[in-house]
Amino acid sequence: MNLLATPGGLARLADDGDDAILLDLPFGDVSAMLAAGEGFAPARAAREVGRVSLEGLLPPLRGSRAIWGVGLNYRCKARLTGRPIPATPILFLRSPSAVSAPGAEVELPSDRSSQVDYEGEVAFVVGRRMCRVAPDQVWEHLAGVTAANDMTARDVMVATATPTLAKSFPGFGALGASVLDLSTVEDPTDIAVRTSVNGTVRQDASTEALIFAVPELLATISRFAVLEPGDVVLTGTPAGTGQDREVFLCPGDEVEVSVAGVLPLRTRFR
């Protein structure tokens, strides 16, 4: 099941992918549904109340309490940059206020940054509370998977040495466009992610190539912080970012992040 947040409420993506089926649910987004503690069960049991278009979709995880990210977590990225493989995950938090809707037009903060970059990523959504969870128990605590554009003001990162500031400008946390029920994914250890800029593919990889695999990554976070249902964990970006090519985002650019099984996530820039 692929869930979307629409102006009329939660909906599932229709089988033909052309529109969505509105569900009779009391939740405004997927994070609110997961916070109820029953995973995707309410959506599976919900009555269908009509079809709606895919226009004007809302952020499916705009109510997430915490959004975690990790730096340098693909081997291809480490090879390209010449950086050593980290011994432990490089973790950071992004402000939830940065989340933007699928198809949003994001303003480039040109008065504060000239190096805004895209980072296509696979993101996992927590379904059960996680506190000191062992790696072999992580998968049973996850509910969904989605696409993320982990936008970063590279020059702000250098100037402040603070990832949260460089990644929390309005609109910099695009998530969606849908959230896929993880139980329907055949191999959750091998999820493809592809990023296109103005129609040209710039990133193409799979979570199979992560330095810190999903169980290790989330288990590490849960040793220090509690992860609640609806929280989101990004898994890192592969080689091919603007930083790698020294070409950053400009007004008029459009970035599309595709994660296998998830509705593509598009962001435009002005």
PDB file of C-alpha atoms in Angstrom:
ATOM      1  CA  MET A   1       0.000   0.000   0.000  1.00  0.00           C
ATOM      2  CA  ASN A   2       1.209   3.466  -1.004  1.00  0.00           C
ATOM      3  CA  LEU A   3      -0.242   6.275   1.134  1.00  0.00           C
ATOM      4  CA  LEU A   4      -0.528   9.941   0.185  1.00  0.00           C
ATOM      5  CA  ALA A   5      -1.708  13.045   2.033  1.00  0.00           C
ATOM      6  CA  THR A   6      -4.328  14.953   0.034  1.00  0.00           C
ATOM      7  CA  PRO A   7      -6.387  18.051   0.885  1.00  0.00           C
ATOM      8  CA  GLY A   8      -9.288  15.648   1.530  1.00  0.00           C
ATOM      9  CA  GLY A   9      -7.324  13.362   3.868  1.00  0.00           C
ATOM     10  CA  LEU A  10      -5.220  10.236   3.603  1.00  0.00           C
ATOM     11  CA  ALA A  11      -5.489   8.251   0.376  1.00  0.00           C
ATOM     12  CA  ARG A  12      -3.863   5.244  -1.202  1.00  0.00           C
ATOM     13  CA  LEU A  13      -2.346   5.322  -4.650  1.00  0.00           C
ATOM     14  CA  ALA A  14      -4.711   3.691  -7.139  1.00  0.00           C
ATOM     15  CA  ASP A  15      -3.545   0.461  -8.751  1.00  0.00           C
ATOM     16  CA  ASP A  16      -3.218   2.210 -12.124  1.00  0.00           C
ATOM     17  CA  GLY A  17      -1.139   4.994 -10.528  1.00  0.00           C
ATOM     18  CA  ASP A  18      -3.188   7.714 -12.219  1.00  0.00           C
ATOM     19  CA  ASP A  19      -4.991   9.009  -9.135  1.00  0.00           C
ATOM     20  CA  ALA A  20      -5.686   8.101  -5.497  1.00  0.00           C
ATOM     21  CA  ILE A  21      -8.424   6.435  -3.458  1.00  0.00           C
ATOM     22  CA  LEU A  22      -9.539   8.543  -0.521  1.00  0.00           C
ATOM     23  CA  LEU A  23      -9.757   6.597   2.765  1.00  0.00           C
ATOM     24  CA  ASP A  24     -12.161   7.150   5.646  1.00  0.00           C
ATOM     25  CA  LEU A  25      -9.511   7.887   8.281  1.00  0.00           C
ATOM     26  CA  PRO A  26      -9.260  10.576  10.984  1.00  0.00           C
ATOM     27  CA  PHE A  27      -5.563  11.306  10.305  1.00  0.00           C
ATOM     28  CA  GLY A  28      -4.168  14.263   8.395  1.00  0.00           C
ATOM     29  CA  ASP A  29      -0.961  12.557   7.377  1.00  0.00           C
ATOM     30  CA  VAL A  30       0.924   9.271   7.611  1.00  0.00           C
ATOM     31  CA  SER A  31       2.972  10.291  10.652  1.00  0.00           C
ATOM     32  CA  ALA A  32      -0.227  10.932  12.625  1.00  0.00           C
ATOM     33  CA  MET A  33      -1.575   7.518  11.643  1.00  0.00           C
ATOM     34  CA  LEU A  34       1.634   5.791  12.714  1.00  0.00           C
ATOM     35  CA  ALA A  35       1.660   7.697  16.004  1.00  0.00           C
ATOM     36  CA  ALA A  36      -1.579   5.880  16.839  1.00  0.00           C
ATOM     37  CA  GLY A  37       0.561   2.763  17.251  1.00  0.00           C
ATOM     38  CA  GLU A  38      -1.062   0.384  14.750  1.00  0.00           C
ATOM     39  CA  GLY A  39       1.224   0.837  11.767  1.00  0.00           C
ATOM     40  CA  PHE A  40      -0.516   0.624   8.391  1.00  0.00           C
ATOM     41  CA  ALA A  41      -3.392  -1.462   9.805  1.00  0.00           C
ATOM     42  CA  PRO A  42      -5.874   1.464   9.963  1.00  0.00           C
ATOM     43  CA  ALA A  43      -5.286   2.222   6.277  1.00  0.00           C
ATOM     44  CA  ARG A  44      -5.675  -1.408   5.244  1.00  0.00           C
ATOM     45  CA  ALA A  45      -9.014  -1.625   7.069  1.00  0.00           C
ATOM     46  CA  ALA A  46     -10.347   1.798   6.055  1.00  0.00           C
ATOM     47  CA  ARG A  47     -13.432   2.256   3.912  1.00  0.00           C
ATOM     48  CA  GLU A  48     -12.782   3.746   0.472  1.00  0.00           C
ATOM     49  CA  VAL A  49     -14.793   6.917  -0.117  1.00  0.00           C
ATOM     50  CA  GLY A  50     -13.903   8.059  -3.614  1.00  0.00           C
ATOM     51  CA  ARG A  51     -11.155   8.929  -6.069  1.00  0.00           C
ATOM     52  CA  VAL A  52      -9.065  12.107  -5.929  1.00  0.00           C
ATOM     53  CA  SER A  53      -6.399  13.508  -8.246  1.00  0.00           C
ATOM     54  CA  LEU A  54      -2.687  13.609  -7.541  1.00  0.00           C
ATOM     55  CA  GLU A  55      -2.683  17.398  -7.790  1.00  0.00           C
ATOM     56  CA  GLY A  56      -1.886  19.509  -4.743  1.00  0.00           C
ATOM     57  CA  LEU A  57      -0.532  16.697  -2.590  1.00  0.00           C
ATOM     58  CA  LEU A  58       0.441  17.585   0.975  1.00  0.00           C
ATOM     59  CA  PRO A  59       3.588  16.426   2.805  1.00  0.00           C
ATOM     60  CA  PRO A  60       2.751  12.857   3.899  1.00  0.00           C
ATOM     61  CA  LEU A  61       5.049  13.163   6.939  1.00  0.00           C
ATOM     62  CA  ARG A  62       4.649  16.823   7.890  1.00  0.00           C
ATOM     63  CA  GLY A  63       3.801  15.858  11.498  1.00  0.00           C
ATOM     64  CA  SER A  64       6.966  13.837  12.083  1.00  0.00           C
ATOM     65  CA  ARG A  65       8.479  14.651  15.453  1.00  0.00           C
ATOM     66  CA  ALA A  66      12.090  14.031  14.396  1.00  0.00           C
ATOM     67  CA  ILE A  67      13.935  13.730  11.086  1.00  0.00           C
ATOM     68  CA  TRP A  68      17.372  12.131  11.308  1.00  0.00           C
ATOM     69  CA  GLY A  69      20.051  12.186   8.632  1.00  0.00           C
ATOM     70  CA  VAL A  70      23.466  10.619   8.148  1.00  0.00           C
ATOM     71  CA  GLY A  71      26.509  11.946   6.327  1.00  0.00           C
ATOM     72  CA  LEU A  72      28.824   9.961   4.042  1.00  0.00           C
ATOM     73  CA  ASN A  73      26.993   6.646   4.053  1.00  0.00           C
ATOM     74  CA  TYR A  74      27.632   5.409   0.490  1.00  0.00           C
ATOM     75  CA  ARG A  75      30.919   3.828  -0.531  1.00  0.00           C
ATOM     76  CA  CYS A  76      30.709   5.416  -3.992  1.00  0.00           C
ATOM     77  CA  LYS A  77      30.502   8.851  -2.369  1.00  0.00           C
ATOM     78  CA  ALA A  78      33.527   8.154  -0.153  1.00  0.00           C
ATOM     79  CA  ARG A  79      35.540   6.927  -3.158  1.00  0.00           C
ATOM     80  CA  LEU A  80      34.659   9.950  -5.257  1.00  0.00           C
ATOM     81  CA  THR A  81      35.513  12.481  -2.555  1.00  0.00           C
ATOM     82  CA  GLY A  82      38.580  10.648  -1.300  1.00  0.00           C
ATOM     83  CA  ARG A  83      37.281  10.757   2.247  1.00  0.00           C
ATOM     84  CA  PRO A  84      38.010   7.869   4.640  1.00  0.00           C
ATOM     85  CA  ILE A  85      35.215   5.480   5.582  1.00  0.00           C
ATOM     86  CA  PRO A  86      33.820   6.712   8.916  1.00  0.00           C
ATOM     87  CA  ALA A  87      34.095   4.393  11.910  1.00  0.00           C
ATOM     88  CA  THR A  88      30.636   5.354  13.179  1.00  0.00           C
ATOM     89  CA  PRO A  89      27.628   7.033  11.529  1.00  0.00           C
ATOM     90  CA  ILE A  90      27.828  10.826  11.151  1.00  0.00           C
ATOM     91  CA  LEU A  91      24.387  11.794  12.450  1.00  0.00           C
ATOM     92  CA  PHE A  92      22.387  15.022  12.488  1.00  0.00           C
ATOM     93  CA  LEU A  93      18.833  16.312  12.945  1.00  0.00           C
ATOM     94  CA  ARG A  94      16.873  18.519  10.551  1.00  0.00           C
ATOM     95  CA  SER A  95      14.169  20.888  11.777  1.00  0.00           C
ATOM     96  CA  PRO A  96      10.699  19.482  10.935  1.00  0.00           C
ATOM     97  CA  SER A  97       9.733  23.026   9.865  1.00  0.00           C
ATOM     98  CA  ALA A  98      11.858  22.489   6.724  1.00  0.00           C
ATOM     99  CA  VAL A  99       9.548  19.763   5.334  1.00  0.00           C
ATOM    100  CA  SER A 100       8.012  20.655   1.972  1.00  0.00           C
ATOM    101  CA  ALA A 101       5.205  19.168  -0.064  1.00  0.00           C
ATOM    102  CA  PRO A 102       5.637  16.992  -3.156  1.00  0.00           C
ATOM    103  CA  GLY A 103       5.852  19.262  -6.186  1.00  0.00           C
ATOM    104  CA  ALA A 104       6.641  22.312  -4.060  1.00  0.00           C
ATOM    105  CA  GLU A 105       8.493  25.327  -5.391  1.00  0.00           C
ATOM    106  CA  VAL A 106      11.293  26.113  -2.953  1.00  0.00           C
ATOM    107  CA  GLU A 107      12.912  29.516  -2.709  1.00  0.00           C
ATOM    108  CA  LEU A 108      16.704  29.510  -2.895  1.00  0.00           C
ATOM    109  CA  PRO A 109      18.079  31.585   0.038  1.00  0.00           C
ATOM    110  CA  SER A 110      20.407  33.531  -2.269  1.00  0.00           C
ATOM    111  CA  ASP A 111      21.154  36.164   0.382  1.00  0.00           C
ATOM    112  CA  ARG A 112      22.666  33.479   2.619  1.00  0.00           C
ATOM    113  CA  SER A 113      23.874  30.748   0.271  1.00  0.00           C
ATOM    114  CA  SER A 114      25.154  30.350  -3.292  1.00  0.00           C
ATOM    115  CA  GLN A 115      25.721  26.594  -2.986  1.00  0.00           C
ATOM    116  CA  VAL A 116      22.330  24.931  -2.470  1.00  0.00           C
ATOM    117  CA  ASP A 117      22.592  21.246  -3.319  1.00  0.00           C
ATOM    118  CA  TYR A 118      20.238  18.295  -3.803  1.00  0.00           C
ATOM    119  CA  GLU A 119      20.728  14.907  -2.127  1.00  0.00           C
ATOM    120  CA  GLY A 120      18.436  12.085  -3.192  1.00  0.00           C
ATOM    121  CA  GLU A 121      17.936   9.534  -0.426  1.00  0.00           C
ATOM    122  CA  VAL A 122      15.907   6.559   0.755  1.00  0.00           C
ATOM    123  CA  ALA A 123      14.094   7.369   4.002  1.00  0.00           C
ATOM    124  CA  PHE A 124      12.556   4.931   6.474  1.00  0.00           C
ATOM    125  CA  VAL A 125       9.628   5.682   8.764  1.00  0.00           C
ATOM    126  CA  VAL A 126       9.447   4.274  12.286  1.00  0.00           C
ATOM    127  CA  GLY A 127       6.353   2.247  13.180  1.00  0.00           C
ATOM    128  CA  ARG A 128       7.131   1.130  16.736  1.00  0.00           C
ATOM    129  CA  ARG A 129       8.942   2.934  19.543  1.00  0.00           C
ATOM    130  CA  MET A 130      12.673   2.250  19.437  1.00  0.00           C
ATOM    131  CA  CYS A 131      14.915   2.490  22.485  1.00  0.00           C
ATOM    132  CA  ARG A 132      18.155   0.501  22.650  1.00  0.00           C
ATOM    133  CA  VAL A 133      16.966  -1.816  19.880  1.00  0.00           C
ATOM    134  CA  ALA A 134      19.384  -4.482  18.649  1.00  0.00           C
ATOM    135  CA  PRO A 135      20.242  -4.469  14.919  1.00  0.00           C
ATOM    136  CA  ASP A 136      18.486  -7.793  14.311  1.00  0.00           C
ATOM    137  CA  GLN A 137      15.245  -6.296  15.685  1.00  0.00           C
ATOM    138  CA  VAL A 138      15.251  -3.059  13.685  1.00  0.00           C
ATOM    139  CA  TRP A 139      13.178  -4.188  10.686  1.00  0.00           C
ATOM    140  CA  GLU A 140      10.218  -5.179  12.866  1.00  0.00           C
ATOM    141  CA  HIS A 141      10.140  -1.594  14.211  1.00  0.00           C
ATOM    142  CA  LEU A 142       9.897   0.074  10.782  1.00  0.00           C
ATOM    143  CA  ALA A 143       6.631   0.782   8.993  1.00  0.00           C
ATOM    144  CA  GLY A 144       7.328   2.566   5.743  1.00  0.00           C
ATOM    145  CA  VAL A 145       9.773   3.818   3.154  1.00  0.00           C
ATOM    146  CA  THR A 146       9.743   7.024   1.136  1.00  0.00           C
ATOM    147  CA  ALA A 147      11.912   9.348  -0.941  1.00  0.00           C
ATOM    148  CA  ALA A 148      13.777  12.346   0.437  1.00  0.00           C
ATOM    149  CA  ASN A 149      15.606  15.307  -1.056  1.00  0.00           C
ATOM    150  CA  ASP A 150      18.065  16.169   1.715  1.00  0.00           C
ATOM    151  CA  MET A 151      18.814  19.681   0.460  1.00  0.00           C
ATOM    152  CA  THR A 152      21.930  21.327   1.862  1.00  0.00           C
ATOM    153  CA  ALA A 153      23.453  24.813   1.690  1.00  0.00           C
ATOM    154  CA  ARG A 154      27.054  23.638   1.316  1.00  0.00           C
ATOM    155  CA  ASP A 155      28.651  27.003   2.065  1.00  0.00           C
ATOM    156  CA  VAL A 156      26.522  27.403   5.187  1.00  0.00           C
ATOM    157  CA  MET A 157      27.670  23.950   6.285  1.00  0.00           C
ATOM    158  CA  VAL A 158      31.300  25.003   5.949  1.00  0.00           C
ATOM    159  CA  ALA A 159      30.797  28.395   7.591  1.00  0.00           C
ATOM    160  CA  THR A 160      28.830  27.123  10.601  1.00  0.00           C
ATOM    161  CA  ALA A 161      29.961  23.483  10.889  1.00  0.00           C
ATOM    162  CA  THR A 162      26.320  22.841  11.771  1.00  0.00           C
ATOM    163  CA  PRO A 163      24.369  20.497   9.461  1.00  0.00           C
ATOM    164  CA  THR A 164      21.051  21.436  11.068  1.00  0.00           C
ATOM    165  CA  LEU A 165      21.409  25.080   9.989  1.00  0.00           C
ATOM    166  CA  ALA A 166      22.557  24.153   6.484  1.00  0.00           C
ATOM    167  CA  LYS A 167      19.583  21.798   6.002  1.00  0.00           C
ATOM    168  CA  SER A 168      16.704  23.582   7.752  1.00  0.00           C
ATOM    169  CA  PHE A 169      15.890  26.460   5.403  1.00  0.00           C
ATOM    170  CA  PRO A 170      12.179  26.554   4.469  1.00  0.00           C
ATOM    171  CA  GLY A 171      11.398  23.754   2.027  1.00  0.00           C
ATOM    172  CA  PHE A 172      14.786  22.021   2.312  1.00  0.00           C
ATOM    173  CA  GLY A 173      13.283  18.796   3.717  1.00  0.00           C
ATOM    174  CA  ALA A 174      11.216  17.364   0.876  1.00  0.00           C
ATOM    175  CA  LEU A 175       9.641  13.988   1.747  1.00  0.00           C
ATOM    176  CA  GLY A 176       7.230  11.833  -0.271  1.00  0.00           C
ATOM    177  CA  ALA A 177       5.434  11.911  -2.581  1.00  0.00           C
ATOM    178  CA  SER A 178       3.984   8.733  -1.057  1.00  0.00           C
ATOM    179  CA  VAL A 179       4.884   6.427   1.829  1.00  0.00           C
ATOM    180  CA  LEU A 180       5.111   2.758   0.912  1.00  0.00           C
ATOM    181  CA  ASP A 181       4.151   0.062   3.411  1.00  0.00           C
ATOM    182  CA  LEU A 182       7.495  -1.611   4.145  1.00  0.00           C
ATOM    183  CA  SER A 183       5.847  -5.012   4.541  1.00  0.00           C
ATOM    184  CA  THR A 184       5.150  -4.982   0.788  1.00  0.00           C
ATOM    185  CA  VAL A 185       8.836  -4.482  -0.133  1.00  0.00           C
ATOM    186  CA  GLU A 186      10.373  -7.754  -1.313  1.00  0.00           C
ATOM    187  CA  ASP A 187      13.937  -6.920  -0.211  1.00  0.00           C
ATOM    188  CA  PRO A 188      14.175  -3.917   2.148  1.00  0.00           C
ATOM    189  CA  THR A 189      17.988  -4.209   2.160  1.00  0.00           C
ATOM    190  CA  ASP A 190      18.173  -3.368  -1.560  1.00  0.00           C
ATOM    191  CA  ILE A 191      16.051  -0.313  -2.359  1.00  0.00           C
ATOM    192  CA  ALA A 192      17.002   1.723  -5.415  1.00  0.00           C
ATOM    193  CA  VAL A 193      17.253   5.521  -5.418  1.00  0.00           C
ATOM    194  CA  ARG A 194      17.682   7.709  -8.502  1.00  0.00           C
ATOM    195  CA  THR A 195      17.931  11.497  -8.749  1.00  0.00           C
ATOM    196  CA  SER A 196      17.390  13.540 -11.901  1.00  0.00           C
ATOM    197  CA  VAL A 197      18.062  17.250 -12.354  1.00  0.00           C
ATOM    198  CA  ASN A 198      16.136  18.825 -15.233  1.00  0.00           C
ATOM    199  CA  GLY A 199      15.585  15.353 -16.660  1.00  0.00           C
ATOM    200  CA  THR A 200      19.227  14.211 -16.494  1.00  0.00           C
ATOM    201  CA  VAL A 201      20.061  11.361 -14.114  1.00  0.00           C
ATOM    202  CA  ARG A 202      22.708  12.471 -11.619  1.00  0.00           C
ATOM    203  CA  GLN A 203      22.472   9.791  -8.912  1.00  0.00           C
ATOM    204  CA  ASP A 204      21.699   6.093  -9.269  1.00  0.00           C
ATOM    205  CA  ALA A 205      22.381   3.654  -6.422  1.00  0.00           C
ATOM    206  CA  SER A 206      20.834   1.243  -3.931  1.00  0.00           C
ATOM    207  CA  THR A 207      20.789   0.904  -0.166  1.00  0.00           C
ATOM    208  CA  GLU A 208      22.649  -2.360  -0.716  1.00  0.00           C
ATOM    209  CA  ALA A 209      25.759  -0.152  -1.073  1.00  0.00           C
ATOM    210  CA  LEU A 210      25.394   1.681   2.266  1.00  0.00           C
ATOM    211  CA  ILE A 211      28.416   1.870   4.558  1.00  0.00           C
ATOM    212  CA  PHE A 212      26.154   1.539   7.604  1.00  0.00           C
ATOM    213  CA  ALA A 213      23.191  -0.667   6.701  1.00  0.00           C
ATOM    214  CA  VAL A 214      19.731   0.235   7.951  1.00  0.00           C
ATOM    215  CA  PRO A 215      19.756  -2.121  10.987  1.00  0.00           C
ATOM    216  CA  GLU A 216      23.120  -0.798  12.193  1.00  0.00           C
ATOM    217  CA  LEU A 217      22.202   2.813  11.492  1.00  0.00           C
ATOM    218  CA  LEU A 218      18.903   2.811  13.375  1.00  0.00           C
ATOM    219  CA  ALA A 219      20.205   0.648  16.202  1.00  0.00           C
ATOM    220  CA  THR A 220      22.970   3.204  16.715  1.00  0.00           C
ATOM    221  CA  ILE A 221      20.507   6.093  16.936  1.00  0.00           C
ATOM    222  CA  SER A 222      18.293   4.157  19.349  1.00  0.00           C
ATOM    223  CA  ARG A 223      21.217   3.663  21.733  1.00  0.00           C
ATOM    224  CA  PHE A 224      21.247   7.431  22.378  1.00  0.00           C
ATOM    225  CA  ALA A 225      17.775   8.731  21.479  1.00  0.00           C
ATOM    226  CA  VAL A 226      14.261   7.296  21.474  1.00  0.00           C
ATOM    227  CA  LEU A 227      12.691   6.962  18.038  1.00  0.00           C
ATOM    228  CA  GLU A 228       8.912   7.290  18.079  1.00  0.00           C
ATOM    229  CA  PRO A 229       6.333   6.091  15.520  1.00  0.00           C
ATOM    230  CA  GLY A 230       6.275   8.551  12.644  1.00  0.00           C
ATOM    231  CA  ASP A 231       9.914   9.608  13.047  1.00  0.00           C
ATOM    232  CA  VAL A 232      11.940   9.564   9.828  1.00  0.00           C
ATOM    233  CA  VAL A 233      15.513   8.382   9.260  1.00  0.00           C
ATOM    234  CA  LEU A 234      17.306   9.269   6.021  1.00  0.00           C
ATOM    235  CA  THR A 235      20.011   6.825   4.959  1.00  0.00           C
ATOM    236  CA  GLY A 236      22.523   9.049   3.138  1.00  0.00           C
ATOM    237  CA  THR A 237      23.120  10.162  -0.435  1.00  0.00           C
ATOM    238  CA  PRO A 238      25.187   8.448  -3.160  1.00  0.00           C
ATOM    239  CA  ALA A 239      27.721  10.061  -5.482  1.00  0.00           C
ATOM    240  CA  GLY A 240      26.443  12.544  -8.058  1.00  0.00           C
ATOM    241  CA  THR A 241      25.384  15.542  -6.000  1.00  0.00           C
ATOM    242  CA  GLY A 242      25.985  19.084  -7.208  1.00  0.00           C
ATOM    243  CA  GLN A 243      28.908  19.306  -4.825  1.00  0.00           C
ATOM    244  CA  ASP A 244      30.557  16.411  -6.678  1.00  0.00           C
ATOM    245  CA  ARG A 245      30.279  18.315  -9.966  1.00  0.00           C
ATOM    246  CA  GLU A 246      30.689  21.819  -8.482  1.00  0.00           C
ATOM    247  CA  VAL A 247      27.343  22.755 -10.036  1.00  0.00           C
ATOM    248  CA  PHE A 248      24.701  23.966  -7.597  1.00  0.00           C
ATOM    249  CA  LEU A 249      20.976  24.578  -7.931  1.00  0.00           C
ATOM    250  CA  CYS A 250      19.674  27.598  -9.840  1.00  0.00           C
ATOM    251  CA  PRO A 251      16.231  29.186 -10.206  1.00  0.00           C
ATOM    252  CA  GLY A 252      14.142  27.153 -12.640  1.00  0.00           C
ATOM    253  CA  ASP A 253      15.805  23.829 -11.815  1.00  0.00           C
ATOM    254  CA  GLU A 254      13.638  20.788 -11.084  1.00  0.00           C
ATOM    255  CA  VAL A 255      14.882  17.806  -9.079  1.00  0.00           C
ATOM    256  CA  GLU A 256      13.135  14.439  -9.067  1.00  0.00           C
ATOM    257  CA  VAL A 257      13.999  11.728  -6.538  1.00  0.00           C
ATOM    258  CA  SER A 258      12.700   8.239  -7.326  1.00  0.00           C
ATOM    259  CA  VAL A 259      12.764   5.460  -4.745  1.00  0.00           C
ATOM    260  CA  ALA A 260      11.664   2.019  -5.908  1.00  0.00           C
ATOM    261  CA  GLY A 261       7.921   1.569  -5.354  1.00  0.00           C
ATOM    262  CA  VAL A 262       7.338   5.150  -4.154  1.00  0.00           C
ATOM    263  CA  LEU A 263       5.619   7.919  -6.129  1.00  0.00           C
ATOM    264  CA  PRO A 264       8.381  10.230  -7.484  1.00  0.00           C
ATOM    265  CA  LEU A 265       9.253  13.274  -5.389  1.00  0.00           C
ATOM    266  CA  ARG A 266       9.630  16.467  -7.452  1.00  0.00           C
ATOM    267  CA  THR A 267      10.867  19.854  -6.242  1.00  0.00           C
ATOM    268  CA  ARG A 268      11.229  23.065  -8.255  1.00  0.00           C
ATOM    269  CA  PHE A 269      13.403  26.017  -7.316  1.00  0.00           C
ATOM    270  CA  ARG A 270      12.970  29.764  -7.615  1.00  0.00           C
TER     271      ARG A 270
END
